[in-house]
């Protein structure tokens, strides 16, 4: 049995990942406001509380999938205090909470003397950047990619593997609202595939990395963006 902790499982990409992992041999604990274990990642106590609750239910955790995140406007002309507060909120939810869970996972596997897998859902914005109102989002996702590579290099000898996924626009409620607010046709013209990704497409990659990817792929960053950004 493979025990998996998935954050942000209540909707969008997270819900699609949960669905694709609903299979024999997998025991999944989800985190979210409408399903699974509730935890507020804006609260510094949230990640540890989630980890403890998941570990209590599962006994052990073999795979951690960090998918939870926020995508909120933060224009430069806002009050300075508000701009900094929202920068820090996005960093805490998108990056720091994921880092805390990665740390707990690595320590868990080291204490047990076994390997494990981390799958971090980042974003195309980590490499390409984002809109002028989303410095914080792009920076948080770039940090997630750098963290993933660092974990992969640091712990591969202990069979602790780390992977990242960088979706572009994905047809979640969050993406649909953004596309509409920015002129959907213009943005779609920037995607050679001609459409945004479906959550199930990102979920298929997450399932592969969580369960099937060969160990030599550790440190890999997989793009799912319709060739709107290629490296």
PDB file of C-alpha atoms in Angstrom:
ATOM      1  CA  UNK A   1       0.000   0.000   0.000  1.00  0.00           C
ATOM      2  CA  UNK A   2       1.286   3.472  -0.936  1.00  0.00           C
ATOM      3  CA  UNK A   3       0.192   6.173   1.506  1.00  0.00           C
ATOM      4  CA  UNK A   4      -0.115   9.649  -0.042  1.00  0.00           C
ATOM      5  CA  UNK A   5      -0.714  13.090   1.451  1.00  0.00           C
ATOM      6  CA  UNK A   6      -2.136  15.538  -1.108  1.00  0.00           C
ATOM      7  CA  UNK A   7      -2.632  19.215  -0.298  1.00  0.00           C
ATOM      8  CA  UNK A   8      -5.274  21.381  -1.959  1.00  0.00           C
ATOM      9  CA  UNK A   9      -7.398  18.388  -2.893  1.00  0.00           C
ATOM     10  CA  UNK A  10     -10.841  19.996  -2.747  1.00  0.00           C
ATOM     11  CA  UNK A  11     -11.022  21.445  -6.265  1.00  0.00           C
ATOM     12  CA  UNK A  12      -9.312  21.977  -9.605  1.00  0.00           C
ATOM     13  CA  UNK A  13      -5.992  20.240 -10.152  1.00  0.00           C
ATOM     14  CA  UNK A  14      -6.011  18.813  -6.624  1.00  0.00           C
ATOM     15  CA  UNK A  15      -9.401  17.173  -7.065  1.00  0.00           C
ATOM     16  CA  UNK A  16      -8.256  15.727 -10.402  1.00  0.00           C
ATOM     17  CA  UNK A  17      -5.109  14.339  -8.767  1.00  0.00           C
ATOM     18  CA  UNK A  18      -7.202  12.752  -6.019  1.00  0.00           C
ATOM     19  CA  UNK A  19      -9.422  11.146  -8.636  1.00  0.00           C
ATOM     20  CA  UNK A  20      -6.549   9.680 -10.658  1.00  0.00           C
ATOM     21  CA  UNK A  21      -5.024   8.262  -7.447  1.00  0.00           C
ATOM     22  CA  UNK A  22      -8.270   6.547  -6.465  1.00  0.00           C
ATOM     23  CA  UNK A  23      -7.020   3.085  -7.305  1.00  0.00           C
ATOM     24  CA  UNK A  24      -6.134  -0.204  -5.618  1.00  0.00           C
ATOM     25  CA  UNK A  25      -2.923  -0.087  -3.628  1.00  0.00           C
ATOM     26  CA  UNK A  26      -3.170   3.622  -2.837  1.00  0.00           C
ATOM     27  CA  UNK A  27      -4.383   5.187   0.390  1.00  0.00           C
ATOM     28  CA  UNK A  28      -4.863   8.935  -0.011  1.00  0.00           C
ATOM     29  CA  UNK A  29      -5.356  11.634   2.595  1.00  0.00           C
ATOM     30  CA  UNK A  30      -6.530  14.901   1.079  1.00  0.00           C
ATOM     31  CA  UNK A  31      -6.383  18.396   2.514  1.00  0.00           C
ATOM     32  CA  UNK A  32      -8.909  21.105   1.768  1.00  0.00           C
ATOM     33  CA  UNK A  33     -11.771  23.158   3.052  1.00  0.00           C
ATOM     34  CA  UNK A  34     -14.495  20.957   1.612  1.00  0.00           C
ATOM     35  CA  UNK A  35     -12.904  17.531   1.801  1.00  0.00           C
ATOM     36  CA  UNK A  36     -10.178  15.761   3.699  1.00  0.00           C
ATOM     37  CA  UNK A  37      -8.316  17.290   6.624  1.00  0.00           C
ATOM     38  CA  UNK A  38      -8.827  21.044   7.062  1.00  0.00           C
ATOM     39  CA  UNK A  39      -5.712  23.175   7.541  1.00  0.00           C
ATOM     40  CA  UNK A  40      -5.124  26.881   7.036  1.00  0.00           C
ATOM     41  CA  UNK A  41      -1.714  27.376   5.429  1.00  0.00           C
ATOM     42  CA  UNK A  42      -1.835  31.098   6.181  1.00  0.00           C
ATOM     43  CA  UNK A  43      -1.493  30.015   9.811  1.00  0.00           C
ATOM     44  CA  UNK A  44       2.110  29.037  10.651  1.00  0.00           C
ATOM     45  CA  UNK A  45       0.740  26.112  12.680  1.00  0.00           C
ATOM     46  CA  UNK A  46      -1.234  24.731   9.719  1.00  0.00           C
ATOM     47  CA  UNK A  47       1.327  22.525   7.936  1.00  0.00           C
ATOM     48  CA  UNK A  48       2.490  20.748  11.102  1.00  0.00           C
ATOM     49  CA  UNK A  49      -1.123  20.161  12.171  1.00  0.00           C
ATOM     50  CA  UNK A  50      -1.961  18.683   8.766  1.00  0.00           C
ATOM     51  CA  UNK A  51       1.093  16.427   8.796  1.00  0.00           C
ATOM     52  CA  UNK A  52       0.329  15.171  12.293  1.00  0.00           C
ATOM     53  CA  UNK A  53      -3.301  14.440  11.448  1.00  0.00           C
ATOM     54  CA  UNK A  54      -2.391  12.628   8.222  1.00  0.00           C
ATOM     55  CA  UNK A  55       0.305  10.589   9.958  1.00  0.00           C
ATOM     56  CA  UNK A  56      -2.125   9.618  12.701  1.00  0.00           C
ATOM     57  CA  UNK A  57      -4.593   8.319  10.128  1.00  0.00           C
ATOM     58  CA  UNK A  58      -2.139   6.605   7.784  1.00  0.00           C
ATOM     59  CA  UNK A  59       0.606   5.481  10.159  1.00  0.00           C
ATOM     60  CA  UNK A  60       3.250   6.284   7.561  1.00  0.00           C
ATOM     61  CA  UNK A  61       3.426   8.567   4.533  1.00  0.00           C
ATOM     62  CA  UNK A  62       5.199   7.447   1.361  1.00  0.00           C
ATOM     63  CA  UNK A  63       4.404  10.294  -1.024  1.00  0.00           C
ATOM     64  CA  UNK A  64       3.800  14.001  -0.460  1.00  0.00           C
ATOM     65  CA  UNK A  65       2.095  16.036  -3.201  1.00  0.00           C
ATOM     66  CA  UNK A  66       2.163  19.787  -2.582  1.00  0.00           C
ATOM     67  CA  UNK A  67      -0.604  21.294  -4.691  1.00  0.00           C
ATOM     68  CA  UNK A  68      -2.243  23.893  -2.431  1.00  0.00           C
ATOM     69  CA  UNK A  69      -1.744  27.491  -3.488  1.00  0.00           C
ATOM     70  CA  UNK A  70      -3.330  30.894  -3.981  1.00  0.00           C
ATOM     71  CA  UNK A  71      -3.309  33.289  -6.940  1.00  0.00           C
ATOM     72  CA  UNK A  72      -4.373  36.774  -5.900  1.00  0.00           C
ATOM     73  CA  UNK A  73      -3.872  40.224  -7.448  1.00  0.00           C
ATOM     74  CA  UNK A  74      -1.370  42.497  -5.738  1.00  0.00           C
ATOM     75  CA  UNK A  75      -0.980  45.689  -7.842  1.00  0.00           C
ATOM     76  CA  UNK A  76       2.034  47.905  -7.225  1.00  0.00           C
ATOM     77  CA  UNK A  77      -0.036  51.019  -6.519  1.00  0.00           C
ATOM     78  CA  UNK A  78      -1.616  49.565  -3.398  1.00  0.00           C
ATOM     79  CA  UNK A  79      -0.798  50.829   0.064  1.00  0.00           C
ATOM     80  CA  UNK A  80       2.715  49.626   0.914  1.00  0.00           C
ATOM     81  CA  UNK A  81       1.606  47.762   4.028  1.00  0.00           C
ATOM     82  CA  UNK A  82      -1.123  45.918   2.118  1.00  0.00           C
ATOM     83  CA  UNK A  83       1.268  45.047  -0.736  1.00  0.00           C
ATOM     84  CA  UNK A  84       3.844  43.576   1.630  1.00  0.00           C
ATOM     85  CA  UNK A  85       1.171  41.749   3.634  1.00  0.00           C
ATOM     86  CA  UNK A  86      -0.181  40.048   0.505  1.00  0.00           C
ATOM     87  CA  UNK A  87       3.358  39.241  -0.689  1.00  0.00           C
ATOM     88  CA  UNK A  88       4.033  37.495   2.608  1.00  0.00           C
ATOM     89  CA  UNK A  89       0.655  35.720   2.609  1.00  0.00           C
ATOM     90  CA  UNK A  90       1.308  34.269  -0.847  1.00  0.00           C
ATOM     91  CA  UNK A  91       4.824  33.208   0.116  1.00  0.00           C
ATOM     92  CA  UNK A  92       3.560  31.537   3.262  1.00  0.00           C
ATOM     93  CA  UNK A  93       0.740  29.632   1.564  1.00  0.00           C
ATOM     94  CA  UNK A  94       2.476  28.753  -1.707  1.00  0.00           C
ATOM     95  CA  UNK A  95       6.084  28.234  -0.633  1.00  0.00           C
ATOM     96  CA  UNK A  96       6.699  28.166   3.115  1.00  0.00           C
ATOM     97  CA  UNK A  97       3.892  25.706   3.875  1.00  0.00           C
ATOM     98  CA  UNK A  98       5.156  23.414   1.116  1.00  0.00           C
ATOM     99  CA  UNK A  99       8.693  23.709   2.465  1.00  0.00           C
ATOM    100  CA  UNK A 100       7.543  22.780   5.957  1.00  0.00           C
ATOM    101  CA  UNK A 101       5.763  19.691   4.651  1.00  0.00           C
ATOM    102  CA  UNK A 102       8.785  18.713   2.549  1.00  0.00           C
ATOM    103  CA  UNK A 103      10.972  19.022   5.641  1.00  0.00           C
ATOM    104  CA  UNK A 104       8.625  16.861   7.690  1.00  0.00           C
ATOM    105  CA  UNK A 105       8.483  14.272   4.913  1.00  0.00           C
ATOM    106  CA  UNK A 106      12.283  14.066   4.534  1.00  0.00           C
ATOM    107  CA  UNK A 107      12.743  13.733   8.304  1.00  0.00           C
ATOM    108  CA  UNK A 108      10.021  11.053   8.416  1.00  0.00           C
ATOM    109  CA  UNK A 109      11.748   8.995   5.735  1.00  0.00           C
ATOM    110  CA  UNK A 110      15.174   9.464   7.269  1.00  0.00           C
ATOM    111  CA  UNK A 111      13.897   8.307  10.662  1.00  0.00           C
ATOM    112  CA  UNK A 112      12.291   5.244   9.085  1.00  0.00           C
ATOM    113  CA  UNK A 113      15.323   4.497   6.923  1.00  0.00           C
ATOM    114  CA  UNK A 114      13.204   4.310   3.779  1.00  0.00           C
ATOM    115  CA  UNK A 115      12.811   6.379   0.632  1.00  0.00           C
ATOM    116  CA  UNK A 116       9.873   8.500  -0.400  1.00  0.00           C
ATOM    117  CA  UNK A 117       8.620  10.823  -3.108  1.00  0.00           C
ATOM    118  CA  UNK A 118       7.743  14.501  -3.227  1.00  0.00           C
ATOM    119  CA  UNK A 119       5.751  16.011  -6.090  1.00  0.00           C
ATOM    120  CA  UNK A 120       5.506  19.810  -6.037  1.00  0.00           C
ATOM    121  CA  UNK A 121       2.958  21.522  -8.279  1.00  0.00           C
ATOM    122  CA  UNK A 122       4.644  24.788  -9.284  1.00  0.00           C
ATOM    123  CA  UNK A 123       3.810  26.877 -12.370  1.00  0.00           C
ATOM    124  CA  UNK A 124       5.026  28.067 -15.736  1.00  0.00           C
ATOM    125  CA  UNK A 125       5.370  31.409 -13.955  1.00  0.00           C
ATOM    126  CA  UNK A 126       8.457  30.036 -12.183  1.00  0.00           C
ATOM    127  CA  UNK A 127      10.338  30.386 -15.473  1.00  0.00           C
ATOM    128  CA  UNK A 128       8.349  32.820 -17.586  1.00  0.00           C
ATOM    129  CA  UNK A 129       7.123  35.176 -14.863  1.00  0.00           C
ATOM    130  CA  UNK A 130       3.562  36.426 -14.542  1.00  0.00           C
ATOM    131  CA  UNK A 131       1.559  39.649 -14.760  1.00  0.00           C
ATOM    132  CA  UNK A 132       2.698  42.880 -13.052  1.00  0.00           C
ATOM    133  CA  UNK A 133       0.128  42.200 -10.333  1.00  0.00           C
ATOM    134  CA  UNK A 134       1.574  38.767  -9.576  1.00  0.00           C
ATOM    135  CA  UNK A 135       5.231  39.217  -8.692  1.00  0.00           C
ATOM    136  CA  UNK A 136       4.596  37.289  -5.494  1.00  0.00           C
ATOM    137  CA  UNK A 137       2.989  34.332  -7.240  1.00  0.00           C
ATOM    138  CA  UNK A 138       5.821  33.937  -9.760  1.00  0.00           C
ATOM    139  CA  UNK A 139       8.446  34.260  -7.032  1.00  0.00           C
ATOM    140  CA  UNK A 140       6.726  31.663  -4.852  1.00  0.00           C
ATOM    141  CA  UNK A 141       6.615  29.147  -7.689  1.00  0.00           C
ATOM    142  CA  UNK A 142      10.230  29.797  -8.690  1.00  0.00           C
ATOM    143  CA  UNK A 143      11.149  29.105  -5.078  1.00  0.00           C
ATOM    144  CA  UNK A 144       9.233  25.846  -5.202  1.00  0.00           C
ATOM    145  CA  UNK A 145      11.170  24.708  -8.273  1.00  0.00           C
ATOM    146  CA  UNK A 146      14.515  25.599  -6.679  1.00  0.00           C
ATOM    147  CA  UNK A 147      13.502  23.810  -3.482  1.00  0.00           C
ATOM    148  CA  UNK A 148      12.546  20.687  -5.442  1.00  0.00           C
ATOM    149  CA  UNK A 149      15.912  20.556  -7.195  1.00  0.00           C
ATOM    150  CA  UNK A 150      17.737  21.082  -3.909  1.00  0.00           C
ATOM    151  CA  UNK A 151      15.863  18.230  -2.247  1.00  0.00           C
ATOM    152  CA  UNK A 152      16.509  15.956  -5.226  1.00  0.00           C
ATOM    153  CA  UNK A 153      20.246  16.630  -5.143  1.00  0.00           C
ATOM    154  CA  UNK A 154      20.529  16.450  -1.375  1.00  0.00           C
ATOM    155  CA  UNK A 155      18.722  13.205  -0.636  1.00  0.00           C
ATOM    156  CA  UNK A 156      18.801  11.016  -3.761  1.00  0.00           C
ATOM    157  CA  UNK A 157      21.346   8.720  -2.122  1.00  0.00           C
ATOM    158  CA  UNK A 158      18.702   8.000   0.537  1.00  0.00           C
ATOM    159  CA  UNK A 159      16.100   7.145  -2.142  1.00  0.00           C
ATOM    160  CA  UNK A 160      14.215  10.344  -1.370  1.00  0.00           C
ATOM    161  CA  UNK A 161      13.048  11.628  -4.749  1.00  0.00           C
ATOM    162  CA  UNK A 162      11.628  15.020  -5.686  1.00  0.00           C
ATOM    163  CA  UNK A 163       9.836  16.204  -8.809  1.00  0.00           C
ATOM    164  CA  UNK A 164       8.039  19.374  -9.883  1.00  0.00           C
ATOM    165  CA  UNK A 165       5.240  20.055 -12.348  1.00  0.00           C
ATOM    166  CA  UNK A 166       4.902  23.446 -14.047  1.00  0.00           C
ATOM    167  CA  UNK A 167       1.417  23.867 -15.505  1.00  0.00           C
ATOM    168  CA  UNK A 168       0.468  26.853 -17.598  1.00  0.00           C
ATOM    169  CA  UNK A 169      -3.129  28.024 -17.570  1.00  0.00           C
ATOM    170  CA  UNK A 170      -5.362  25.173 -16.475  1.00  0.00           C
ATOM    171  CA  UNK A 171      -9.134  25.145 -16.741  1.00  0.00           C
ATOM    172  CA  UNK A 172      -9.898  25.497 -13.069  1.00  0.00           C
ATOM    173  CA  UNK A 173     -12.251  28.119 -11.669  1.00  0.00           C
ATOM    174  CA  UNK A 174      -9.236  30.240 -10.796  1.00  0.00           C
ATOM    175  CA  UNK A 175      -7.809  30.055 -14.326  1.00  0.00           C
ATOM    176  CA  UNK A 176     -11.170  30.646 -15.998  1.00  0.00           C
ATOM    177  CA  UNK A 177     -11.684  33.844 -14.006  1.00  0.00           C
ATOM    178  CA  UNK A 178      -8.202  35.078 -14.867  1.00  0.00           C
ATOM    179  CA  UNK A 179      -8.620  34.301 -18.567  1.00  0.00           C
ATOM    180  CA  UNK A 180     -11.893  36.208 -18.628  1.00  0.00           C
ATOM    181  CA  UNK A 181     -10.458  39.217 -16.811  1.00  0.00           C
ATOM    182  CA  UNK A 182      -7.438  39.445 -19.147  1.00  0.00           C
ATOM    183  CA  UNK A 183      -9.192  38.879 -22.473  1.00  0.00           C
ATOM    184  CA  UNK A 184      -9.329  35.163 -23.035  1.00  0.00           C
ATOM    185  CA  UNK A 185      -8.816  35.074 -26.801  1.00  0.00           C
ATOM    186  CA  UNK A 186      -5.598  37.093 -26.613  1.00  0.00           C
ATOM    187  CA  UNK A 187      -4.151  34.810 -23.974  1.00  0.00           C
ATOM    188  CA  UNK A 188      -5.191  31.691 -25.843  1.00  0.00           C
ATOM    189  CA  UNK A 189      -3.392  32.990 -28.924  1.00  0.00           C
ATOM    190  CA  UNK A 190      -0.169  32.710 -26.902  1.00  0.00           C
ATOM    191  CA  UNK A 191      -0.687  28.952 -26.436  1.00  0.00           C
ATOM    192  CA  UNK A 192       0.340  27.022 -29.570  1.00  0.00           C
ATOM    193  CA  UNK A 193      -1.916  24.127 -28.581  1.00  0.00           C
ATOM    194  CA  UNK A 194      -4.859  26.535 -28.817  1.00  0.00           C
ATOM    195  CA  UNK A 195      -6.375  25.732 -25.448  1.00  0.00           C
ATOM    196  CA  UNK A 196      -5.533  25.664 -21.774  1.00  0.00           C
ATOM    197  CA  UNK A 197      -4.732  22.373 -20.064  1.00  0.00           C
ATOM    198  CA  UNK A 198      -7.393  20.235 -18.457  1.00  0.00           C
ATOM    199  CA  UNK A 199      -6.894  19.423 -14.756  1.00  0.00           C
ATOM    200  CA  UNK A 200      -6.851  15.740 -15.687  1.00  0.00           C
ATOM    201  CA  UNK A 201      -3.766  16.294 -17.855  1.00  0.00           C
ATOM    202  CA  UNK A 202      -1.810  17.765 -14.942  1.00  0.00           C
ATOM    203  CA  UNK A 203      -3.180  15.011 -12.694  1.00  0.00           C
ATOM    204  CA  UNK A 204      -1.893  12.293 -15.021  1.00  0.00           C
ATOM    205  CA  UNK A 205       1.619  13.728 -14.717  1.00  0.00           C
ATOM    206  CA  UNK A 206       1.308  13.924 -10.924  1.00  0.00           C
ATOM    207  CA  UNK A 207       0.195  10.286 -10.752  1.00  0.00           C
ATOM    208  CA  UNK A 208       3.121   9.187 -12.921  1.00  0.00           C
ATOM    209  CA  UNK A 209       5.648  11.050 -10.787  1.00  0.00           C
ATOM    210  CA  UNK A 210       4.095   9.868  -7.516  1.00  0.00           C
ATOM    211  CA  UNK A 211       3.892   6.199  -8.435  1.00  0.00           C
ATOM    212  CA  UNK A 212       5.775   5.263 -11.581  1.00  0.00           C
ATOM    213  CA  UNK A 213       8.583   7.622 -12.568  1.00  0.00           C
ATOM    214  CA  UNK A 214      12.002   5.953 -12.514  1.00  0.00           C
ATOM    215  CA  UNK A 215      14.331   7.069  -9.758  1.00  0.00           C
ATOM    216  CA  UNK A 216      16.760   8.590 -12.256  1.00  0.00           C
ATOM    217  CA  UNK A 217      14.128  11.237 -13.043  1.00  0.00           C
ATOM    218  CA  UNK A 218      14.532  12.801  -9.599  1.00  0.00           C
ATOM    219  CA  UNK A 219      14.986  16.555  -9.881  1.00  0.00           C
ATOM    220  CA  UNK A 220      12.940  16.727 -13.071  1.00  0.00           C
ATOM    221  CA  UNK A 221      10.561  19.610 -13.780  1.00  0.00           C
ATOM    222  CA  UNK A 222       7.741  18.626 -16.126  1.00  0.00           C
ATOM    223  CA  UNK A 223       6.031  21.341 -18.185  1.00  0.00           C
ATOM    224  CA  UNK A 224       2.298  21.106 -18.952  1.00  0.00           C
ATOM    225  CA  UNK A 225       1.601  24.352 -20.787  1.00  0.00           C
ATOM    226  CA  UNK A 226       0.674  23.645 -24.406  1.00  0.00           C
ATOM    227  CA  UNK A 227       4.131  24.883 -25.572  1.00  0.00           C
ATOM    228  CA  UNK A 228       3.370  28.412 -24.346  1.00  0.00           C
ATOM    229  CA  UNK A 229       6.779  28.305 -22.704  1.00  0.00           C
ATOM    230  CA  UNK A 230       9.514  25.895 -23.692  1.00  0.00           C
ATOM    231  CA  UNK A 231      12.947  25.467 -22.116  1.00  0.00           C
TER     232      UNK A 231
END
